[in-house]
Coordinates of N, CA, C and O in Angstrom, one line a residue:
M1077 N -21.9 -7.2 124.4 CA -21.7 -5.9 123.9 C -22.9 -6.5 122.7 O -22.8 -6.8 121.5
T1078 N -23.4 -4.6 122.1 CA -24.3 -5.0 121.1 C -24.4 -4.7 119.2 O -24.3 -4.3 118.9
I1079 N -22.9 -4.7 119.0 CA -22.6 -4.3 118.5 C -22.1 -5.5 117.3 O -21.4 -5.9 117.2
M1080 N -22.9 -5.7 115.9 CA -22.9 -6.9 115.1 C -22.1 -6.0 113.9 O -22.2 -5.1 113.4
P1081 N -21.2 -7.3 113.4 CA -19.7 -6.5 112.9 C -20.4 -6.6 110.8 O -21.2 -7.3 110.5
F1082 N -20.6 -5.5 110.2 CA -21.3 -4.8 109.6 C -21.0 -5.9 108.4 O -19.5 -5.9 108.2
T1083 N -21.8 -5.2 107.5 CA -21.1 -6.1 106.2 C -21.2 -8.0 106.2 O -22.6 -8.3 105.4
L1084 N -20.7 -8.1 106.4 CA -19.9 -9.5 107.0 C -21.3 -10.6 106.9 O -21.6 -11.0 106.3
F1085 N -21.9 -9.6 108.1 CA -22.8 -11.0 108.8 C -24.5 -10.9 107.5 O -24.9 -11.4 107.3
H1086 N -24.1 -9.5 107.0 CA -25.6 -9.0 106.2 C -25.3 -9.8 104.7 O -26.2 -9.7 103.8
F1087 N -24.2 -10.4 104.7 CA -23.8 -11.8 102.8 C -24.6 -12.7 103.6 O -25.3 -13.1 102.5
G1088 N -24.9 -13.4 104.3 CA -25.5 -14.2 105.2 C -26.9 -14.6 104.1 O -27.4 -15.7 103.1
P1089 N -27.5 -13.3 104.9 CA -29.0 -13.5 104.4 C -29.1 -13.1 102.6 O -30.1 -13.7 102.0
G1090 N -28.2 -12.1 102.8 CA -28.1 -11.9 101.0 C -28.0 -12.5 100.0 O -29.0 -12.6 99.5
L1091 N -27.2 -13.8 100.0 CA -26.9 -14.5 99.4 C -28.1 -15.9 99.6 O -28.7 -15.9 98.5
L1092 N -28.7 -15.9 101.0 CA -28.8 -17.5 101.2 C -30.6 -17.1 100.7 O -31.5 -17.6 99.5
F1093 N -31.4 -15.7 101.2 CA -32.7 -15.1 100.3 C -32.7 -15.1 98.4 O -33.9 -15.5 98.1
G1094 N -31.4 -14.7 98.4 CA -31.2 -13.8 96.6 C -31.6 -15.4 95.8 O -32.1 -15.2 95.0
L1095 N -30.6 -16.2 96.5 CA -30.8 -17.9 96.1 C -31.8 -18.0 96.3 O -33.0 -18.8 95.4
L1096 N -32.9 -18.0 97.5 CA -34.1 -18.5 97.0 C -34.9 -18.0 96.6 O -36.3 -18.2 95.5
L1097 N -34.9 -16.4 96.3 CA -35.9 -15.6 94.8 C -35.4 -15.5 93.8 O -35.8 -14.5 92.9
V1098 N -33.7 -16.1 93.2 CA -33.3 -15.6 92.1 C -34.4 -16.1 91.3 O -34.0 -15.2 90.0
K1099 N -35.0 -16.1 91.3 CA -35.9 -16.8 89.7 C -37.3 -15.3 89.8 O -37.2 -15.1 88.7
Y1100 N -37.4 -14.0 90.7 CA -37.9 -13.3 90.9 C -37.6 -12.4 90.6 O -37.9 -11.2 90.6
I1101 N -36.3 -11.7 91.4 CA -35.6 -11.0 91.8 C -33.8 -11.1 90.9 O -33.8 -11.6 90.8
D1102 N -33.3 -9.2 90.9 CA -32.2 -9.8 90.8 C -31.2 -9.9 91.5 O -31.4 -9.0 92.6
F1103 N -30.3 -10.9 91.7 CA -29.6 -11.4 92.4 C -28.6 -10.3 93.0 O -28.6 -10.4 94.4
S1104 N -27.9 -9.8 91.6 CA -26.6 -9.4 92.2 C -27.0 -8.1 93.0 O -26.9 -7.0 94.1
T1105 N -28.2 -7.3 92.9 CA -28.8 -6.2 93.5 C -29.5 -6.7 94.9 O -29.3 -5.5 95.9
F1106 N -29.9 -7.7 95.7 CA -30.2 -8.1 96.2 C -29.1 -7.9 97.1 O -29.2 -8.0 98.6
V1107 N -28.3 -9.0 96.6 CA -27.1 -9.2 97.4 C -26.7 -7.5 97.8 O -26.1 -7.5 98.8
I1108 N -26.1 -6.6 97.2 CA -25.6 -5.3 97.0 C -26.4 -4.4 98.4 O -26.0 -4.1 99.2
A1109 N -27.6 -4.4 98.3 CA -29.1 -4.1 98.7 C -28.1 -4.3 100.5 O -28.5 -3.8 101.0
N1110 N -28.4 -5.5 100.8 CA -28.2 -6.2 101.8 C -26.8 -5.8 102.5 O -26.9 -5.9 103.2
V1111 N -26.1 -5.5 101.9 CA -24.0 -5.2 102.3 C -24.0 -3.8 102.3 O -24.4 -3.1 103.2
I1112 N -24.4 -3.2 101.1 CA -24.1 -1.8 100.9 C -24.9 -0.6 102.0 O -24.4 0.7 102.3
I1113 N -25.5 -0.9 102.3 CA -26.5 0.4 103.9 C -25.9 0.4 104.5 O -25.4 1.2 105.3
D1114 N -24.4 -0.2 105.0 CA -23.4 0.0 106.0 C -22.3 1.0 105.7 O -21.6 1.5 106.5
W1115 N -21.9 1.3 104.2 CA -21.1 2.4 104.1 C -20.8 3.7 105.0 O -19.8 3.6 105.0
R1116 N -22.0 4.2 105.4 CA -22.1 4.9 106.3 C -22.1 5.0 107.5 O -20.6 5.0 108.3
A1117 N -22.5 3.6 107.9 CA -21.9 2.8 109.1 C -20.2 2.7 109.2 O -19.0 2.5 110.4
A1118 N -19.9 2.5 108.2 CA -18.7 2.1 108.1 C -17.4 2.8 108.8 O -16.8 2.8 108.8
L1119 N -18.0 4.0 107.4 CA -17.0 5.4 107.7 C -17.4 5.8 109.0 O -16.4 6.4 109.4
V1120 N -18.3 6.4 109.7 CA -18.5 6.5 111.2 C -17.1 5.2 112.0 O -16.7 6.0 112.9
V1121 N -17.8 4.4 111.6 CA -16.8 3.4 112.9 C -15.3 3.8 112.5 O -14.8 3.3 113.7
F1122 N -14.6 3.5 111.6 CA -13.7 4.4 110.9 C -13.0 5.3 111.7 O -11.9 6.2 111.4
G1123 N -14.3 5.9 111.8 CA -13.6 8.2 112.4 C -13.9 8.7 111.1 O -13.0 9.4 111.4
L1124 N -14.2 7.6 109.6 CA -14.1 9.0 108.5 C -15.4 9.9 108.1 O -15.2 11.2 107.6
W1125 N -15.8 10.2 108.9 CA -17.5 10.4 108.8 C -18.1 10.2 110.5 O -17.8 9.8 111.1
P1126 N -18.5 11.4 110.7 CA -18.7 12.2 111.9 C -20.8 11.7 112.5 O -21.0 11.3 111.6
G1127 N -21.1 11.6 113.8 CA -21.9 11.3 114.0 C -22.8 9.4 114.1 O -21.6 9.2 114.0
P1128 N -23.9 9.9 114.7 CA -24.2 8.3 115.0 C -23.8 7.3 114.0 O -24.1 7.4 112.2
R1129 N -23.6 5.7 114.3 CA -23.5 5.1 113.2 C -24.3 5.0 112.6 O -24.8 4.9 111.2
H1130 N -25.9 4.4 112.7 CA -27.0 4.4 111.8 C -28.2 5.6 112.2 O -28.6 5.7 113.3
S1131 N -28.2 6.5 111.4 CA -28.3 7.7 111.1 C -29.8 7.4 110.2 O -30.1 6.1 109.4
W1132 N -29.8 7.7 109.0 CA -31.2 7.4 108.4 C -31.2 6.9 107.7 O -31.7 5.7 106.6
M1133 N -29.9 6.1 107.2 CA -29.8 5.1 105.8 C -30.2 3.5 107.3 O -31.0 3.0 106.5
H1134 N -30.1 3.8 108.1 CA -31.1 2.1 109.0 C -32.4 2.7 110.0 O -33.1 2.2 110.7
T1135 N -33.5 3.8 108.8 CA -34.5 3.3 109.1 C -35.1 3.1 108.2 O -34.5 2.6 106.6
Y1136 N -37.0 2.4 108.3 CA -37.5 2.2 106.6 C -37.6 2.9 105.8 O -37.5 2.8 104.9
L1137 N -37.9 4.0 106.1 CA -38.2 5.7 105.2 C -36.7 5.6 104.8 O -36.4 5.9 103.1
G1138 N -35.7 5.9 104.9 CA -34.0 6.1 104.3 C -33.7 5.0 103.5 O -33.2 4.9 102.3
A1139 N -34.2 3.2 104.0 CA -34.0 2.0 103.7 C -35.0 2.2 101.8 O -34.3 2.3 100.7
I1140 N -36.0 3.1 101.9 CA -36.5 2.9 100.9 C -36.0 4.2 99.7 O -36.1 3.5 98.7
L1141 N -35.5 4.9 100.0 CA -35.2 6.2 99.5 C -34.3 5.9 99.1 O -33.8 6.0 98.3
F1142 N -33.1 5.2 99.8 CA -31.9 4.0 99.4 C -31.8 2.9 98.3 O -31.4 3.1 96.8
S1143 N -33.4 2.6 98.2 CA -33.1 1.4 97.1 C -33.6 2.2 95.8 O -33.5 1.7 94.6
M1144 N -34.5 3.4 96.4 CA -34.4 4.3 94.9 C -33.1 4.3 93.9 O -32.3 3.8 93.0
V1145 N -32.2 5.1 94.8 CA -30.4 5.8 94.1 C -30.6 4.8 94.0 O -29.9 4.7 92.8
L1146 N -30.0 2.9 94.5 CA -29.6 1.9 94.0 C -29.9 1.7 93.0 O -29.4 1.1 91.9
T1147 N -31.6 1.4 92.7 CA -31.9 0.7 91.4 C -31.9 1.4 90.4 O -31.1 1.3 89.4
I1148 N -31.5 2.9 90.7 CA -31.3 3.7 89.4 C -29.7 2.9 89.2 O -28.7 2.7 88.0
G1149 N -28.9 3.3 89.9 CA -26.9 2.9 89.5 C -26.5 0.9 88.9 O -26.4 0.6 88.2
M1150 N -27.8 0.6 90.1 CA -27.9 -1.0 89.2 C -28.5 -1.1 88.3 O -27.6 -2.4 87.5
V1151 N -29.2 -0.5 87.1 CA -29.7 -0.8 86.3 C -28.0 -0.3 85.3 O -28.5 -0.6 83.7
L1152 N -27.8 0.7 85.5 CA -26.6 1.2 84.7 C -25.4 0.5 84.9 O -24.7 0.5 83.7
I1153 N -24.9 -0.3 85.6 CA -24.0 -1.1 86.0 C -24.8 -2.5 85.5 O -23.2 -3.1 85.3
R1154 N -26.1 -3.5 84.9 CA -26.3 -4.1 84.9 C -25.5 -4.9 83.9 O -25.2 -5.9 83.6
P1155 N -25.2 -4.3 83.0 CA -24.5 -4.7 81.3 C -22.8 -4.9 82.0 O -22.3 -6.4 81.4
E1156 N -22.5 -4.7 83.2 CA -20.8 -5.2 82.9 C -20.8 -6.4 84.6 O -20.7 -7.1 84.6
L1157 N -22.3 -6.3 85.3 CA -22.6 -7.3 86.0 C -22.8 -8.4 85.5 O -22.6 -10.2 85.9
D1158 N -23.4 -8.5 84.4 CA -23.6 -9.8 83.5 C -23.2 -10.5 82.9 O -23.0 -12.1 83.8
K1159 N -21.6 -10.4 82.5 CA -20.1 -10.8 82.7 C -20.1 -11.2 84.1 O -20.0 -13.6 83.7
L1160 N -19.8 -11.3 85.2 CA -19.5 -11.6 86.7 C -20.9 -12.9 86.6 O -20.5 -13.6 87.1
M1161 N -21.8 -12.3 86.6 CA -23.5 -13.2 87.0 C -23.0 -15.1 85.4 O -23.5 -15.7 86.5
E1162 N -22.6 -14.2 84.8 CA -22.6 -15.4 83.4 C -20.7 -16.4 84.6 O -21.5 -17.6 84.6
S1163 N -20.3 -15.5 84.8 CA -19.3 -16.4 85.4 C -18.7 -17.1 86.6 O -18.4 -18.5 86.7
I1164 N -20.1 -16.1 87.2 CA -20.7 -17.7 88.6 C -21.7 -18.2 88.2 O -22.3 -19.4 88.9
N1165 N -22.6 -19.0 86.5 CA -23.2 -18.9 86.1 C -25.3 -19.3 87.1 O -25.6 -20.2 87.4
L1166 N -24.5 -18.0 87.5 CA -25.9 -17.7 87.8 C -26.9 -16.9 86.5 O -26.9 -15.6 86.4
H1167 N -27.4 -17.6 85.6 CA -27.8 -16.7 84.0 C -29.7 -16.1 85.0 O -30.1 -17.1 85.2
Q1168 N -30.1 -15.5 84.8 CA -31.1 -14.3 85.2 C -31.8 -13.4 83.9 O -30.8 -12.8 82.9
R1169 N -32.6 -13.3 83.8 CA -34.0 -12.2 83.1 C -34.2 -11.2 83.9 O -34.5 -11.4 85.3
V1170 N -32.8 -10.4 83.6 CA -33.1 -9.0 84.0 C -33.9 -8.2 83.5 O -34.4 -8.0 82.5
S1171 N -34.8 -7.1 84.2 CA -35.7 -6.4 84.3 C -35.0 -5.0 85.4 O -34.9 -5.1 86.5
V1172 N -35.7 -4.0 85.3 CA -36.3 -2.7 85.7 C -36.7 -3.0 87.5 O -36.8 -2.6 87.9
T1173 N -37.9 -4.3 87.2 CA -38.6 -4.7 88.0 C -37.6 -5.5 89.0 O -38.1 -5.3 90.3
R1174 N -37.7 -5.9 88.5 CA -37.0 -7.3 89.3 C -35.4 -6.5 90.1 O -35.6 -6.8 91.3
I1175 N -34.7 -5.9 89.8 CA -34.3 -4.9 90.2 C -34.3 -4.2 91.3 O -33.7 -4.1 92.5
A1176 N -35.4 -3.6 90.9 CA -36.1 -2.3 92.4 C -36.8 -2.8 92.9 O -36.1 -2.6 94.5
I1177 N -37.6 -4.4 93.1 CA -38.3 -5.1 94.3 C -36.9 -6.0 94.7 O -36.7 -5.4 96.0
A1178 N -35.4 -5.8 93.8 CA -34.1 -6.5 94.9 C -33.8 -5.7 95.6 O -33.4 -5.7 96.5
A1179 N -33.5 -4.0 95.5 CA -33.5 -3.6 96.0 C -34.2 -2.8 97.0 O -33.5 -3.0 98.1
F1180 N -35.0 -2.7 96.9 CA -35.9 -2.8 97.5 C -36.0 -3.9 99.1 O -35.7 -3.0 100.0
L1181 N -36.6 -4.5 98.8 CA -36.5 -5.7 99.2 C -34.9 -6.4 100.7 O -34.8 -6.2 101.9
G1182 N -33.7 -6.1 99.6 CA -32.7 -6.1 100.1 C -32.6 -5.2 101.1 O -32.1 -4.9 102.8
S1183 N -32.7 -4.0 101.1 CA -32.3 -2.7 101.8 C -33.5 -3.3 103.8 O -32.9 -2.4 104.5
M1184 N -34.8 -2.9 102.6 CA -35.3 -3.8 104.1 C -35.0 -4.9 105.6 O -35.3 -4.4 106.1
I1185 N -34.4 -5.9 104.4 CA -34.0 -6.7 105.5 C -32.7 -6.5 106.0 O -32.9 -6.8 107.3
H1186 N -31.9 -5.9 105.4 CA -30.3 -5.4 106.6 C -31.3 -4.3 107.5 O -30.4 -4.8 108.6
V1187 N -32.1 -3.4 107.4 CA -32.8 -2.3 108.2 C -33.2 -3.9 109.7 O -33.4 -3.2 110.7
T1188 N -34.0 -4.5 109.2 CA -35.0 -5.3 110.1 C -34.1 -6.4 111.0 O -34.2 -6.0 112.4
I1189 N -32.7 -6.5 109.8 CA -32.0 -7.2 110.8 C -31.1 -6.6 112.2 O -31.3 -7.2 112.7
D1190 N -31.2 -5.5 111.5 CA -30.1 -4.4 112.7 C -31.4 -4.1 113.7 O -30.5 -4.2 114.8
A1191 N -32.3 -3.5 113.1 CA -33.4 -3.2 114.4 C -33.6 -3.9 115.3 O -33.9 -3.7 117.0
F1192 N -32.9 -5.4 115.2 CA -33.5 -6.3 116.5 C -32.1 -6.3 117.7 O -32.6 -7.0 118.8
H1193 N -31.8 -5.6 117.2 CA -30.3 -5.2 118.0 C -28.9 -4.8 118.5 O -27.8 -4.6 119.9
H1194 N -29.9 -3.5 117.6 CA -28.6 -2.4 117.8 C -29.7 -1.6 118.8 O -30.4 -0.7 118.6
P1195 N -29.0 -1.0 120.1 CA -29.7 -0.1 120.7 C -29.9 1.0 120.4 O -31.0 2.0 121.3
L1196 N -29.2 1.4 119.7 CA -28.8 3.5 119.4 C -30.1 3.6 118.2 O -29.7 4.4 117.4
M1197 N -31.2 2.7 117.1 CA -31.0 2.0 115.8 C -32.5 3.1 116.0 O -33.3 1.6 117.0
Y1198 N -33.1 3.9 115.7 CA -34.3 3.8 115.7 C -34.8 3.8 114.0 O -35.4 4.8 113.2
P1199 N -35.6 1.9 113.5 CA -35.7 1.9 112.1 C -37.2 2.3 111.1 O -37.2 2.9 110.7
F1200 N -38.6 3.4 112.6 CA -39.2 3.7 112.0 C -39.4 5.1 112.6 O -40.5 6.1 112.5
M1201 N -37.5 5.9 112.1 CA -37.5 7.6 112.4 C -38.7 7.7 111.5 O -38.6 7.4 109.7
P1202 N -39.3 9.1 111.9 CA -39.4 10.3 112.7 C -40.0 9.9 113.6 O -40.1 10.4 115.4
Y1203 N -40.0 8.9 114.2 CA -41.0 8.0 115.6 C -39.9 7.6 116.2 O -39.5 6.9 115.3
D1204 N -40.3 7.8 117.8 CA -39.0 7.3 118.1 C -39.4 5.4 118.7 O -39.6 6.1 120.5
I1205 N -39.5 5.1 118.2 CA -39.7 3.5 119.0 C -38.9 2.6 117.7 O -38.8 3.0 116.9
K1206 N -39.3 1.6 118.8 CA -38.2 0.6 118.5 C -38.4 -1.3 118.9 O -38.1 -1.7 119.3
P1207 N -39.7 -1.4 118.1 CA -40.2 -2.7 118.6 C -39.5 -3.5 118.3 O -40.1 -4.7 119.1
L1208 N -39.1 -4.3 117.6 CA -38.1 -5.0 117.2 C -36.9 -5.1 118.4 O -36.5 -5.9 118.1
Y1209 N -36.5 -4.5 118.7 CA -34.9 -4.4 119.6 C -35.5 -5.1 120.6 O -36.0 -4.6 121.7
G1210 N -34.5 -5.9 121.2 CA -34.0 -7.2 122.0 C -35.5 -8.4 122.1 O -35.1 -9.1 122.6
L1211 N -35.4 -8.5 120.8 CA -36.5 -9.9 120.1 C -35.6 -10.7 119.9 O -35.6 -11.9 120.0
F1212 N -34.2 -10.0 119.5 CA -33.3 -11.3 119.5 C -31.9 -10.5 119.9 O -31.6 -9.3 119.6
S1213 N -31.2 -11.7 120.0 CA -29.6 -10.8 120.9 C -28.6 -10.7 119.5 O -29.1 -11.7 118.6
T1214 N -27.6 -9.7 119.9 CA -26.7 -10.0 118.7 C -26.4 -11.2 118.3 O -26.0 -11.4 117.6
R1215 N -26.0 -12.7 119.5 CA -25.9 -13.2 119.6 C -26.8 -14.3 118.4 O -25.8 -15.3 117.7
E1216 N -28.3 -14.2 119.0 CA -28.8 -14.7 118.3 C -28.7 -14.2 116.5 O -29.0 -15.5 115.2
M1217 N -28.8 -13.3 115.9 CA -28.8 -12.4 114.9 C -27.6 -12.9 114.1 O -27.3 -13.1 113.4
R1218 N -26.4 -12.6 114.8 CA -25.2 -13.3 114.1 C -25.1 -15.1 114.0 O -24.8 -15.3 112.7
F1219 N -26.0 -15.9 114.1 CA -25.7 -17.2 114.7 C -27.3 -17.5 113.4 O -26.8 -18.0 112.2
F1220 N -28.0 -16.5 112.3 CA -29.1 -16.7 112.6 C -28.4 -16.2 110.9 O -28.6 -17.2 109.5
T1221 N -27.4 -15.4 110.7 CA -26.8 -14.5 109.4 C -25.8 -15.4 109.1 O -25.6 -15.8 107.5
A1222 N -25.3 -16.1 110.2 CA -23.8 -17.2 110.0 C -24.4 -18.3 108.9 O -24.2 -19.3 108.1
F1223 N -25.6 -18.7 109.9 CA -26.2 -20.0 109.0 C -26.7 -19.8 108.0 O -27.2 -20.4 107.0
C1224 N -26.5 -18.5 108.1 CA -27.8 -17.9 106.0 C -27.0 -18.5 105.3 O -26.6 -19.1 104.2
G1225 N -26.1 -18.0 105.5 CA -24.5 -17.8 104.6 C -24.0 -19.0 104.5 O -23.9 -20.0 103.4
F1226 N -23.9 -19.9 105.5 CA -23.4 -21.2 104.9 C -24.7 -22.1 104.2 O -23.9 -23.4 103.0
L1227 N -26.2 -21.8 105.0 CA -27.3 -22.2 103.8 C -26.6 -21.7 102.7 O -27.0 -23.1 101.2
A1228 N -26.5 -20.5 101.9 CA -26.7 -20.4 100.7 C -25.3 -20.6 100.1 O -25.3 -21.5 99.1
I1229 N -24.2 -21.4 100.9 CA -22.7 -21.6 99.9 C -23.1 -23.2 100.0 O -22.6 -24.0 98.7
L1230 N -23.6 -23.8 101.0 CA -23.4 -25.0 100.6 C -25.0 -25.3 99.2 O -24.5 -26.3 98.4
W1231 N -25.7 -25.1 99.5 CA -27.3 -24.6 98.5 C -26.1 -24.5 97.3 O -26.1 -25.0 96.2
Y1232 N -25.3 -23.6 96.1 CA -24.6 -22.7 95.7 C -23.5 -24.0 95.0 O -23.9 -24.3 94.0
I1233 N -22.7 -24.5 96.5 CA -22.2 -26.1 95.8 C -22.5 -27.7 96.0 O -22.1 -27.5 94.6
G1234 N -24.0 -27.5 95.6 CA -24.5 -28.7 95.3 C -25.2 -27.9 94.3 O -25.2 -29.6 93.3
D1235 N -25.4 -27.0 93.6 CA -26.0 -26.9 92.3 C -25.0 -27.0 91.5 O -24.8 -27.6 90.7
Y1236 N -23.6 -26.5 91.9 CA -22.6 -26.4 90.4 C -22.0 -27.5 90.8 O -21.8 -28.4 89.4
F1237 N -22.3 -28.5 91.7 CA -21.6 -30.6 91.1 C -23.1 -30.9 90.9 O -22.9 -32.6 91.0
G1238 N -24.5 -30.3 90.7 CA -25.4 -30.8 89.8 C -26.0 -31.9 91.4 O -27.8 -32.7 90.7
L1239 N -26.0 -31.8 91.8 CA -27.0 -32.2 93.4 C -28.2 -31.6 93.5 O -29.3 -32.4 93.8
I1240 N -28.1 -30.1 94.0 CA -29.3 -29.7 93.6 C -29.6 -28.5 93.0 O -28.0 -27.6 92.5
H1241 N -30.5 -27.7 92.6 CA -30.9 -27.0 91.9 C -31.0 -25.5 91.6 O -32.4 -25.7 92.4
I1242 N -30.7 -24.6 91.8 CA -31.4 -23.1 91.6 C -32.1 -22.8 90.5 O -31.3 -22.4 89.5
P1243 N -33.1 -22.8 90.7 CA -33.8 -22.2 89.7 C -34.5 -20.8 89.4 O -34.2 -20.2 89.3
T1244 N -33.3 -21.0 88.0 CA -33.3 -19.2 87.5 C -34.3 -18.9 86.8 O -34.2 -17.7 86.7
K1245 N -34.6 -19.3 86.3 CA -35.6 -19.8 85.3 C -37.0 -19.8 85.1 O -37.0 -20.8 86.3

C-alpha cells in the first residue's frame, strides 16, 4: 500500500529541519507548513471533500501559492504564537521575511516527501511527469520521517537539560 498517513509523518522533518534552521527561519511557520498542506487530503480521506486526494495543494506551484497565503496568516497570528514559543523555550527574532521563507520551504518539503511515493500525485502539474516517484518506497519515507521526528525530540530534550544547544540567535 502506498498511502502514507498524512500529517503525523510530516511533523518529523518539520521539527528536525525547523530546529536546524531555527536561527534563520520562523520555527512555528515551518512546522505548520510541513503539515497543513494535507488539510484538503484529510477531508478527502474522511469523505468530506470530493475529488482526488492530491490535487493542486500537492504540486510545487500550488505549494508556492499556498505558502503565500500561509505567510499572511502566520503574520496575523504571530503575536499569539510568541506566547507558545516562549512556553517551549524557543525564543526567535521574527520577521515577515523569516515567516515567508519558512512557509515556502516547509510547503516544498511536504510536496517533495509525498512525491517520492504517491503514485497518483503530479508535483510538476500542469506537466504530467513525476520524476521523484519510486526513488524511495513508502516504507523508506516513513522511516525517514519518523527518524527525523525521533532526532528532533532527542535534540529538544538535550537542549532542555542543557546537554545540547539549539542555536536560536
